Each structure stands twice: as C-alpha cells, then as structure tokens.
Coordinates of C-alpha atoms in Angstrom, one line a residue:
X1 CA 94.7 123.6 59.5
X2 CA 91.7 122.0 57.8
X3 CA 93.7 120.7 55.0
X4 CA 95.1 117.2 54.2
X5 CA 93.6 115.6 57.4
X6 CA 93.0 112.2 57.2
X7 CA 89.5 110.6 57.1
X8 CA 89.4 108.0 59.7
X9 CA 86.1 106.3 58.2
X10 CA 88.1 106.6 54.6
X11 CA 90.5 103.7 55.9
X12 CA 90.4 100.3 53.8
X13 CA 89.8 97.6 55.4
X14 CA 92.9 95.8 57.4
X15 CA 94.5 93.4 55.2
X16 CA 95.0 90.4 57.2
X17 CA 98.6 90.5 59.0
X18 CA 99.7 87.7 61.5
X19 CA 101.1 89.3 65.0
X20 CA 103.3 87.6 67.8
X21 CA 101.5 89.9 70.4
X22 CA 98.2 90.0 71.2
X23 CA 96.4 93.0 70.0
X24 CA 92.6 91.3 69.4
X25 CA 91.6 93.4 72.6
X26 CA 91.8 96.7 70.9
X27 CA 90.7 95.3 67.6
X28 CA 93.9 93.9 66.2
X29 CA 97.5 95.9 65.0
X30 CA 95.9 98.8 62.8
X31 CA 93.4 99.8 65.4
X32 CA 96.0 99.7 68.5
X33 CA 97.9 102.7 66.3
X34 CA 94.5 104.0 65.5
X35 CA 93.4 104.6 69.1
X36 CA 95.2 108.0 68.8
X37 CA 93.3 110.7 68.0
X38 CA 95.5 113.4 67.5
X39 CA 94.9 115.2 70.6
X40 CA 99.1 115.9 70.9
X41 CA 99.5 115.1 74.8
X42 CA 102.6 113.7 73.5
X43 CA 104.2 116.9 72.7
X44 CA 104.0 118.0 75.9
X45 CA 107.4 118.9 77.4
X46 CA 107.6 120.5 81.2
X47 CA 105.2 117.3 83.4
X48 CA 104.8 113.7 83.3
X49 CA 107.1 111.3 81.0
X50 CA 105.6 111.3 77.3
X51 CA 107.3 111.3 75.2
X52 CA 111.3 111.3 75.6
X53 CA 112.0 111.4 72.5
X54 CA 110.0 114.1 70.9
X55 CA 111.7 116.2 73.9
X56 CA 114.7 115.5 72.7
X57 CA 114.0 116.5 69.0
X58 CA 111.0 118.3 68.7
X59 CA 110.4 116.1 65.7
X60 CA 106.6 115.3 65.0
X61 CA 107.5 112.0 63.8
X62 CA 109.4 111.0 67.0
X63 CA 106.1 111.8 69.2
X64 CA 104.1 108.8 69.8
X65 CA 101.3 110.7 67.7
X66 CA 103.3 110.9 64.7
X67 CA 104.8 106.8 65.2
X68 CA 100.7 106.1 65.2
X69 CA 99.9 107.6 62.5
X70 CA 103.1 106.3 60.5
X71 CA 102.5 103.1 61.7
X72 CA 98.1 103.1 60.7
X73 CA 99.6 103.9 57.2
X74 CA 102.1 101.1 57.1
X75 CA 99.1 98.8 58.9
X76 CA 97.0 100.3 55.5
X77 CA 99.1 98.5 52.7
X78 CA 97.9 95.8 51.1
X79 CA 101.1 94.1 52.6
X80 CA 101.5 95.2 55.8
X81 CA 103.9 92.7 56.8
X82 CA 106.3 94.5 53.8
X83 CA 105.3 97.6 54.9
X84 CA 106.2 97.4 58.5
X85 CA 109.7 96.1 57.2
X86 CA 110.1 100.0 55.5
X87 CA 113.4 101.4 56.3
X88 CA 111.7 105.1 56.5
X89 CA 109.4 103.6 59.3
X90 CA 111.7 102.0 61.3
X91 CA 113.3 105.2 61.0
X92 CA 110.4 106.9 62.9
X93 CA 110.2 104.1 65.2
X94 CA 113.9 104.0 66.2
X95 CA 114.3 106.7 69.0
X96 CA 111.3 105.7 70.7
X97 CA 112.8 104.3 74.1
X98 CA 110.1 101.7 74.9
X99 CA 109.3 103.6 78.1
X100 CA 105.6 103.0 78.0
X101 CA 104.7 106.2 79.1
X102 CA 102.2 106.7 76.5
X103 CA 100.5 103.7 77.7
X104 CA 99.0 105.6 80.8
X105 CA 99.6 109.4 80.1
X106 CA 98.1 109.2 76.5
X107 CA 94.2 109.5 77.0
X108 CA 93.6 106.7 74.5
X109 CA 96.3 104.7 76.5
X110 CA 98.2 104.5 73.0
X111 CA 100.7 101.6 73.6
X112 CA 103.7 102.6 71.7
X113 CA 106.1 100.2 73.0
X114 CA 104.0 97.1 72.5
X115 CA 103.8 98.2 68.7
X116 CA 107.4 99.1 68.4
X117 CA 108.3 95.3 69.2
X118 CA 105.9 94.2 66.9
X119 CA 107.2 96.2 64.5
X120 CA 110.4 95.4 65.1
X121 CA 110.0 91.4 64.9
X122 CA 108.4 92.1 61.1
X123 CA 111.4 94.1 60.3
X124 CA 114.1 91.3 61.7
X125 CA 111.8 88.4 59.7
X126 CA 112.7 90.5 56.5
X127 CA 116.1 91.5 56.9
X128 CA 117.4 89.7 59.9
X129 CA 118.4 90.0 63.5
X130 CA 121.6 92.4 64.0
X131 CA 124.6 91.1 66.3
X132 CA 124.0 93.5 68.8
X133 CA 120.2 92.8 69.4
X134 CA 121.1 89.2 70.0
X135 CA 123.6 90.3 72.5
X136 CA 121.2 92.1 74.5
X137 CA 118.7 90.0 74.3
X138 CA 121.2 87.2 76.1
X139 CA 122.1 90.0 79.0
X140 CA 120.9 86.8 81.7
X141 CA 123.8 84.3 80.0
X142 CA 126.6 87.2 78.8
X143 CA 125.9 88.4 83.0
X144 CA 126.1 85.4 84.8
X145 CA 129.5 84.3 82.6
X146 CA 130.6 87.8 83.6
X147 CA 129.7 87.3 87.3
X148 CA 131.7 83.9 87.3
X149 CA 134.5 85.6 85.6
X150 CA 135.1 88.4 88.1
X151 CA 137.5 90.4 88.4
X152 CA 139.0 89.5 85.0
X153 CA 135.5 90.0 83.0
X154 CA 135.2 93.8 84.1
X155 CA 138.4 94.7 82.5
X156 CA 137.4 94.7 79.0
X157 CA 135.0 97.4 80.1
X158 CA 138.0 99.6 81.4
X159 CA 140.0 99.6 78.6
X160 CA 139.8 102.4 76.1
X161 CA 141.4 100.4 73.5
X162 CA 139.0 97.4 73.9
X163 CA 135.9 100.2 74.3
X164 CA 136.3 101.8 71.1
X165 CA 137.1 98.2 69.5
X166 CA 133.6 97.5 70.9
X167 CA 132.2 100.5 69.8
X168 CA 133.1 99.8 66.4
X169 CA 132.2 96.3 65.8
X170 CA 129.0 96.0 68.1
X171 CA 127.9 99.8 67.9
X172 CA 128.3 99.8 72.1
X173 CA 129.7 103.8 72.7
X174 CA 133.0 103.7 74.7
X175 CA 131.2 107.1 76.1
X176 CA 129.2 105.4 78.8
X177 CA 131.0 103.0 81.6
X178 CA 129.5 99.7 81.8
X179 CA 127.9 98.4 85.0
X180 CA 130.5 96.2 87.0
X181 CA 130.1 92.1 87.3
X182 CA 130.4 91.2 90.8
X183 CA 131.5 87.6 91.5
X184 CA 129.3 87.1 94.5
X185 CA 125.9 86.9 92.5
X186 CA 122.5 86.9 94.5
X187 CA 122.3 83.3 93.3
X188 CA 125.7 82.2 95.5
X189 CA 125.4 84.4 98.2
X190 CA 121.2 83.3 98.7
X191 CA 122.5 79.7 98.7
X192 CA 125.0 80.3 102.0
X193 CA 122.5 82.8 103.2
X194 CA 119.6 80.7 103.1
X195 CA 117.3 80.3 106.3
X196 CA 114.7 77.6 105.9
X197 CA 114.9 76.8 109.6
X198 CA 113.8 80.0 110.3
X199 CA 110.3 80.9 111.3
X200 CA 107.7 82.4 108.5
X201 CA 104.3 83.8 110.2
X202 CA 104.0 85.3 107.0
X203 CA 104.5 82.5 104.8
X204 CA 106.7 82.4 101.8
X205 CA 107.6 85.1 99.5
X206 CA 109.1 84.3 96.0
X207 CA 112.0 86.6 95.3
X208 CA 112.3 87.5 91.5
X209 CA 116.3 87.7 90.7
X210 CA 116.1 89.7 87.6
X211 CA 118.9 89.5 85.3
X212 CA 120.3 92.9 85.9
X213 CA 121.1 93.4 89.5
X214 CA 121.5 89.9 90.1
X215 CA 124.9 89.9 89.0
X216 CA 125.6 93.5 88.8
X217 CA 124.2 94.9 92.0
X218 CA 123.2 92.1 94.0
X219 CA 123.9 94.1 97.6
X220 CA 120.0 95.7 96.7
X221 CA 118.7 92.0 96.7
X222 CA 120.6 91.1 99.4
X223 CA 118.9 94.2 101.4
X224 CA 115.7 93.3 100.4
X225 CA 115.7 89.7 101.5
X226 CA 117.1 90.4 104.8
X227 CA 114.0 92.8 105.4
X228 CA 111.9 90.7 104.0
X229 CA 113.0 87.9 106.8
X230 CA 112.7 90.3 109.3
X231 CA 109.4 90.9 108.5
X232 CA 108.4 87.1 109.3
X233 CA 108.3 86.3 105.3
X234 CA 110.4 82.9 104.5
X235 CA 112.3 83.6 101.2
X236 CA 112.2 81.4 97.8
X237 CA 114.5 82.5 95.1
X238 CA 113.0 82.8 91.2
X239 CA 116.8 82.9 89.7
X240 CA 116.8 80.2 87.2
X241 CA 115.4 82.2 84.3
X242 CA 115.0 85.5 82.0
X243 CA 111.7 87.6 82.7
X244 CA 111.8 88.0 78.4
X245 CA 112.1 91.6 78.9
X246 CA 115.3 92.4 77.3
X247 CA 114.2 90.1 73.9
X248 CA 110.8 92.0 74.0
X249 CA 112.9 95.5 73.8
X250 CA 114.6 93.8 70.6
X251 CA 112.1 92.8 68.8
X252 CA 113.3 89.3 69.4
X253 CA 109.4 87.7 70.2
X254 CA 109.9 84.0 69.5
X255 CA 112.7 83.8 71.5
X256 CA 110.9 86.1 74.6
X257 CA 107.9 83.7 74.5
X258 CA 110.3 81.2 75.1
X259 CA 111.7 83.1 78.1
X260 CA 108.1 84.2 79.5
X261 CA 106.9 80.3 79.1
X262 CA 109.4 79.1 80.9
X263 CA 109.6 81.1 83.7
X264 CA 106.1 81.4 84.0
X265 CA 106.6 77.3 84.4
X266 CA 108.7 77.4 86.9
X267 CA 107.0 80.3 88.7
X268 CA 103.8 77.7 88.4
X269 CA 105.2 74.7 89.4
X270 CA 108.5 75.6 91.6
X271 CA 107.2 78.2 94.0
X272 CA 104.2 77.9 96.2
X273 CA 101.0 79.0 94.3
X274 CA 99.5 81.6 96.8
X275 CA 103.1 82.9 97.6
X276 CA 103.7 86.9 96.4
X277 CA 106.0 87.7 93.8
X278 CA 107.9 90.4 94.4
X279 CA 111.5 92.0 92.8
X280 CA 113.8 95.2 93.0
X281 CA 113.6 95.7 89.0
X282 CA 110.4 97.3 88.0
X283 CA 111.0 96.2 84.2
X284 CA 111.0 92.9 84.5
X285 CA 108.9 92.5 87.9
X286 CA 105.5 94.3 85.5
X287 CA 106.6 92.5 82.9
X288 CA 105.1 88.9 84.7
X289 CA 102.0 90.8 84.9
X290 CA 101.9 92.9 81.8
X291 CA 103.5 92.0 78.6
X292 CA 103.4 88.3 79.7
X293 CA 99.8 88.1 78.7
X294 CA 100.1 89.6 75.4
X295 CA 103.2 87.1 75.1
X296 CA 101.1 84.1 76.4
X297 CA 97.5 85.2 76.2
X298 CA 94.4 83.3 78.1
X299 CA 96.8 80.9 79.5
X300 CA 95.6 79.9 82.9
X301 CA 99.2 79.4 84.1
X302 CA 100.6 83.2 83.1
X303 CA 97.3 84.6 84.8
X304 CA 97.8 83.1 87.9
X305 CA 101.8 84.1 88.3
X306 CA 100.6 88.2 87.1
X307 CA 97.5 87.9 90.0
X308 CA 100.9 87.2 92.5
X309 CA 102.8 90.0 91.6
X310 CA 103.4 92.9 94.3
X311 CA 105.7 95.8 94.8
X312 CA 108.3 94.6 97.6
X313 CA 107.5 98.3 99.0
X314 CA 103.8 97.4 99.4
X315 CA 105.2 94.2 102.3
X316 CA 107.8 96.6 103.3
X317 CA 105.6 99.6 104.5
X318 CA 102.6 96.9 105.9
X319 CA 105.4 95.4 107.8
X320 CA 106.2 99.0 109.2
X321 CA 103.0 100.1 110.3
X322 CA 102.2 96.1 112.2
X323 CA 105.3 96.4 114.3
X324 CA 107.1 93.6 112.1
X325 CA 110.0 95.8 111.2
X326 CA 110.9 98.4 113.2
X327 CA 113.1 100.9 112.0
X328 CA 115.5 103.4 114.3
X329 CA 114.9 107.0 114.8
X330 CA 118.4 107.8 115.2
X331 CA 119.4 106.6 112.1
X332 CA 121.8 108.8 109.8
X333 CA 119.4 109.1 107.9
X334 CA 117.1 111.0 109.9
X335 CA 117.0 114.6 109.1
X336 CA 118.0 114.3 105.5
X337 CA 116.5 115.1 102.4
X338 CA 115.7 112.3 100.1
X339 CA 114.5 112.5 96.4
X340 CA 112.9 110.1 94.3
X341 CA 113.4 109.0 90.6
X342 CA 110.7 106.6 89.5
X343 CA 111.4 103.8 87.0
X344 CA 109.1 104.4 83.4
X345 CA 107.3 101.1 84.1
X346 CA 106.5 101.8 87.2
X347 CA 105.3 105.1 86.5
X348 CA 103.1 104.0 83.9
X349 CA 101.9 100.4 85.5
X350 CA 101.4 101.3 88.9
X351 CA 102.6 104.6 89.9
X352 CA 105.6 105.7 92.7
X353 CA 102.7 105.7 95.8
X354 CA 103.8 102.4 97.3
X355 CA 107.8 103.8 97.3
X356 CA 107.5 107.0 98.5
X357 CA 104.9 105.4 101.2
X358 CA 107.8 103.2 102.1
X359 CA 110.3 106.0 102.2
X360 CA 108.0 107.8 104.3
X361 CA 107.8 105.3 107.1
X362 CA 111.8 105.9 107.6
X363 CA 112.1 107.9 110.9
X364 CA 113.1 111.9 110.4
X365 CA 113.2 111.4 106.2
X366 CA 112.2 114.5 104.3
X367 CA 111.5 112.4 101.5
X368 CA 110.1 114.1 97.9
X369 CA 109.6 112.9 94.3
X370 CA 111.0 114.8 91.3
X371 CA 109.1 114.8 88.5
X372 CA 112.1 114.8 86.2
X373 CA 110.8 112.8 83.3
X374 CA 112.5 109.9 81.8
X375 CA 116.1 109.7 82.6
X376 CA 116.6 108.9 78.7
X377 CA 118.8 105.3 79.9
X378 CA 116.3 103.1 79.0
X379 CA 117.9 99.5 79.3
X380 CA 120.2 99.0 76.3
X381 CA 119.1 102.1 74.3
X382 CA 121.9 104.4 76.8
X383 CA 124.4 101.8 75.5
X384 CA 123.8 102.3 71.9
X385 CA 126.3 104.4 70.1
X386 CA 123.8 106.1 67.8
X387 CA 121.4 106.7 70.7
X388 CA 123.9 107.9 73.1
X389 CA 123.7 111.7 72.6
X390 CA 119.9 111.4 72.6
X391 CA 120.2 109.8 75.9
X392 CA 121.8 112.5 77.2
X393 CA 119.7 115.4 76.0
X394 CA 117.0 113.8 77.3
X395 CA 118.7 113.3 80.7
X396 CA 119.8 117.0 80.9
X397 CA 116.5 117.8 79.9
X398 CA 115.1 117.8 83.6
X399 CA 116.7 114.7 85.6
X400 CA 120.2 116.1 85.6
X401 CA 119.4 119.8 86.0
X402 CA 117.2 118.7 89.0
X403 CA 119.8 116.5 90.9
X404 CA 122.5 119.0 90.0
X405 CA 120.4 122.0 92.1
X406 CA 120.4 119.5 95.1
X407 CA 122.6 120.1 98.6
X408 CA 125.6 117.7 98.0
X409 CA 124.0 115.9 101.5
X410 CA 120.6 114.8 99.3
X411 CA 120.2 111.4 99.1
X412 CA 119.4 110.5 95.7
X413 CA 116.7 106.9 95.5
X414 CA 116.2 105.3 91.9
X415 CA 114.0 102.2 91.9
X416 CA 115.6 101.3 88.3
X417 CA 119.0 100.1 87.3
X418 CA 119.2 102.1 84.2
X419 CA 117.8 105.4 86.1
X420 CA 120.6 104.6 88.5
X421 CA 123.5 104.2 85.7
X422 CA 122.2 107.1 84.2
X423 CA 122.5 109.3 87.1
X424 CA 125.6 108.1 88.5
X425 CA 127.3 108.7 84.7
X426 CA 125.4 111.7 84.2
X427 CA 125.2 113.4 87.9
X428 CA 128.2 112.0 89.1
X429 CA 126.1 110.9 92.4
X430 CA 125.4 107.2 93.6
X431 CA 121.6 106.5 93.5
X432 CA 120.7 104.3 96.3
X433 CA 117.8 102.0 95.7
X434 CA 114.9 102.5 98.2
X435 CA 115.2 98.8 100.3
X436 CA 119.0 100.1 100.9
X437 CA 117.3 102.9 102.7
X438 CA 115.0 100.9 105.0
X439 CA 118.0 98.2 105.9
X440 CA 120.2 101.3 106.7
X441 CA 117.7 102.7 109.1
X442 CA 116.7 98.9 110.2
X443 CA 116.6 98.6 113.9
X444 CA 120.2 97.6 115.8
X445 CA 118.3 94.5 117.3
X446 CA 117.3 93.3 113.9
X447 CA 120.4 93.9 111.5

C-alpha cells in the first residue's frame, strides 16, 4: 500500500490556465482538486449522499477521490487547457451527477460539481457544444413554448414512435416519461391572481419562478403564494428570467453568466432591495446564493440578491408558531405518516431542518426523513439515454427500496422536481411537495 503514491510536494508548478469560475479562494483550479486528501469518505455506501455514482459502479475513478486526482493530473500538464479536453477524463468525469454532495460531506469540502463545469466548458471550447446540451441549457424557452402550446406540445412526449425518434437523434431515452406542460403557467395564473390591494404587515416577498415548475408544476407555486399571503406577506413575482442553473450543469458558462447577470439585474433593480427571496426549487433558489458568486464574483449587486435568499419553509413555520397561519387539526392529514426526500442541493447547502420543521408544525403529522441518498434523477442526467440505467441503480439503491417498504397510506414529500419525477417513475407514487401539505391542512377560514 506504500507503493506508487503520489508526492504532493513533487507537483510542478501550475501552468497558468484561464477559468470561467472562480476558484482563486482555494488557490486556483489545481488546488480545488488538490484539497482531497485521499481519506475515501466518498466510497462510502449505506449514509449520507456521496457519491452516487461510485454507488452505482463501485469504480474508483467514478468516486469524487478518484475525479480529483484525475483531474490534479490533467491540472499538471504543461497544457492544461488540452488536457482537460482528454477524452479519457471526461470519461471519468461523465457519471458524476453534479449533486454537490461532496461539497459538504467530503471533509476537505472537495467541490466536484464546480470542477466538472469547468471542465466541461474547456472540453466544449475544443470540440464543441453537443445538440443536446444546448437543448437543456434552453429548458426556460423550450418550457414556456411548451406551456403556450398545451395540450398539443405534450403529445410528442406520448408517442412511442416520436420517443424513440428522439432517443435516436438527441440521445433523450424513450424509457423515462417526460414531465407534462401545463398551459396555465405560474406566470398567467399570478397575473389574474394578483392582490396588490391586499394588506402586507409583513412586507413584500419576491417569489423566484424557476424554470421547471413554472410551467410544469405550477399548482406547488400556486400553493406557496397563497400561504405566503395568508401569512401577511405581499407577493412579487421573479419570472422573467433563467436562474443559469441548467447552462452551469452543461458546461455552458458564457452563456450562464449571461443568465446569472441578468437575473441578478433584475432581482437588483425590479424587486424591493430588503424583500426575501424565496422559491419551491432548491437548485436554482441556492444557486442565487452559491454558484452566482463564483459566476459573478465581488460584484456588489450578486452579493446583495444571495444575502436575500431564504427557504419559503423558514417564513412558513415562523408564520405557524406567531399565529399568522393557522393550520386545522382535523385535517386528513392528521394521523398520517409522512416521509421526506431532500433535494441534493439542499442537503449539501443548507440541510432538510427548516422542511421537516415546517412539516412538523402540521397538526397530528408523523412526519420522518429517509435518508435514502440521491434519487440518481439529477435534472437532465435521468433523461440521458446513456445515463439512464445508472439512474436507476442508483435510485433502487436505497430511495426506491425505502418508499417501496412504506404502508400504501404514507405520504411521500420531495422538495425537488427531479426527486419527484424520479419517484413517481420509479415508485409509481405521487410525491407531494411540502407547501402542498401546509395549504391542504390550511385552516377552512383562510383557504
């Protein structure tokens, strides 16, 4: 075991390599990978979320230990913008689902996903962008058309001759349904909805309409706003632009810097500046206050939108417990069992503490969190014909097994959209998200 170890003090010296992200806090690119030293928490297999992938192969070079030290090697060359085009490293890289997990269950907080993009951008300046990264990197536009188009836009997605077509142009598996346009968006039903004459004791809250359940679930935004009024909160919608999240997952960096600066522009000047932000999509709600810095960094204008960002759970449950939104005790949901599935991001940015608080306030709830793992959806990578089967092995792995020993009355809560696809494809059970909950068990007076 003493043989061919590297000698971290052996290293050469970084050759200078120009990055999109901002890594200068932990020393540049080369030393991010570097913060790992070897200690293997990433093979771990039976807690926590690290690492999905290496669950699902058992492959040392799909841990995030393994990536790091591929990717210190790669940082090594005397060209390491070549290098990090390698076919053999993007190889390594490819399976790693972005979840972030690593970020806060490695000890040296190794950031896997942050390097993965980076990586990823080098590799698309040497041999180009693919079709179907540029597809779901427009998942705001390709939505919204299919939101205006409704019914006729969701038939495509129902047709097994038009699935496998898809499959075999874009590389999207026929395997997995896809998630349903609905042609009353969050954006049209908040603009006959809208209540500015009502009263706000609490002020204004800015509502982030994330590109996902806007248009594809917007019944959970809907849910939230109403509580949110009921608490004494007067309600601005954020809908005009993408978070950058879904170009970020691609690789895509000049065009999610775009994204990030403009939203954070209109965050700054269309929204009040002491208002909270808040959202139902943990991936793009921590991505204002995380990977928009290394997007943007030391800009005064993306530092003040992160310092706004809150968990819509936090205002929920303080609502609760000052009388501002009471909730019924007779609800049907009292007496029932209610598990929780935690999004990755959330997990890793800020923990599930302020949902299952929330859950918690609901009268009679027996509410519990699995600790299931990763669902193995992860945004786009679930859709991905090559990546499906992985996916699903890393779903089975605990998630599904989990849900499937639950009573057939256990009310399943997801707080992400992909944790909920992946469920309802791979469970066969609807997972509410945890708003739904607290407007179902809303007071009669108040709904």
């Amino acid at each position: 075991m003493t043989e061919n170890l590297r000698d971290r003090d052996a290293l050469p010296p970084a050759a200078p390599l120009r990055t999109m992200l901002d890594f200068e806090v932990v020393g540049g690119m080369r030393a991010a990978a570097d913060r790992c030293m070897n200690i293997g928490a990433c093979r771990k297999s039976t807690s926590g979320v690290m690492c999905p992938s290496y669950i699902a192969t058992r492959s040392e070079e799909h841990s995030t230990r393994g990536r790091a030290n591929a990717l210190v090697k790669a940082l090594s060359e005397p060209d390491p913008h070549a290098a990090l085009g390698d076919e053999r490293l993007h190889g390594i890289l490819d399976l790693c689902l972005m979840c972030k997990a690593c970020k806060s269950e490695c000890p040296m907080s190794v950031d896997m996903a942050s390097l993965k993009a980076e990586t990823l951008a080098h590799h698309q300046q040497i041999h180009g962008v693919p079709l179907r990264s540029r597809l779901f990197a427009s998942i705001r536009l390709l939505n919204r058309i299919g939101s205006a188009t409704a019914p006729l836009s969701n038939l495509p997605g129902r047709t097994g001759f038009l699935r496998r077509l898809m499959q075999r142009a874009l590389g999207i598996t026929a395997a997995r349904p896809l998630p349903a346009f609905q042609r009353t968006s969050l954006l049209r039903w908040f603009r006959r909805h809208r209540r500015s004459d009502a009263p706000a004791p609490m002020g204004t809250v800015t509502w982030l309409a994330d590109s996902f359940t806007t248009f594809t679930e917007p019944h959970i935004g809907q849910a939230a706003i109403e509580l949110l009024e009921h608490c004494g909160w007067r309600v601005e919608l954020a809908g005009g632009g993408c978070c950058g999240r879904s170009s970020l997952s691609k690789g895509m960096l000049d065009d999610a810097k775009k994204k990030t600066a403009a939203l954070v522009t209109s965050l700054t000047a269309g929204t009040e500046p002491d208002s909270p932000i808040v959202g139902c999509e943990p991936s793009c709600v921590f991505m204002l206050r995380d990977e928009h810095a290394a997007l943007l960094p030391g800009t005064a204008e993306t530092q003040a939108v992160a310092a706004r960002v809150k968990q819509v759970e936090e205002l929920l449950t303080d609502a609760i417990d000052a009388g501002r939104l009471p909730l019924r005790a007779d609800s049907w949901l009292a007496g029932r069992r209610i598990v929780l599935h935690g999004h990755c991001h959330q997990k890793a940015e800020v923990g599930t503490a302020a949902t299952l608080a929330l859950l918690r306030r609901i009268p009679g709830a027996q509410v519990v969190e699995i600790d299931a793992g990763c669902c193995g959806m992860a945004g786009s990578f679930g859709f991905e014909a090559e990546h499906y089967e992985t996916s699903m092995t890393i779903g089975r792995d605990r998630l599904l097994p989990a849900l499937a020993a639950e009573p057939a009355d256990t009310i399943v809560a997801a707080t992400g959209v992909s944790c909920r696809q992946q469920i309802f494809h791979g469970a066969g059970r609807t997972a509410w998200h945890p708003v739904e909950l607290v407007r179902e068990a809303l007071a009669t007076g108040n709904s």
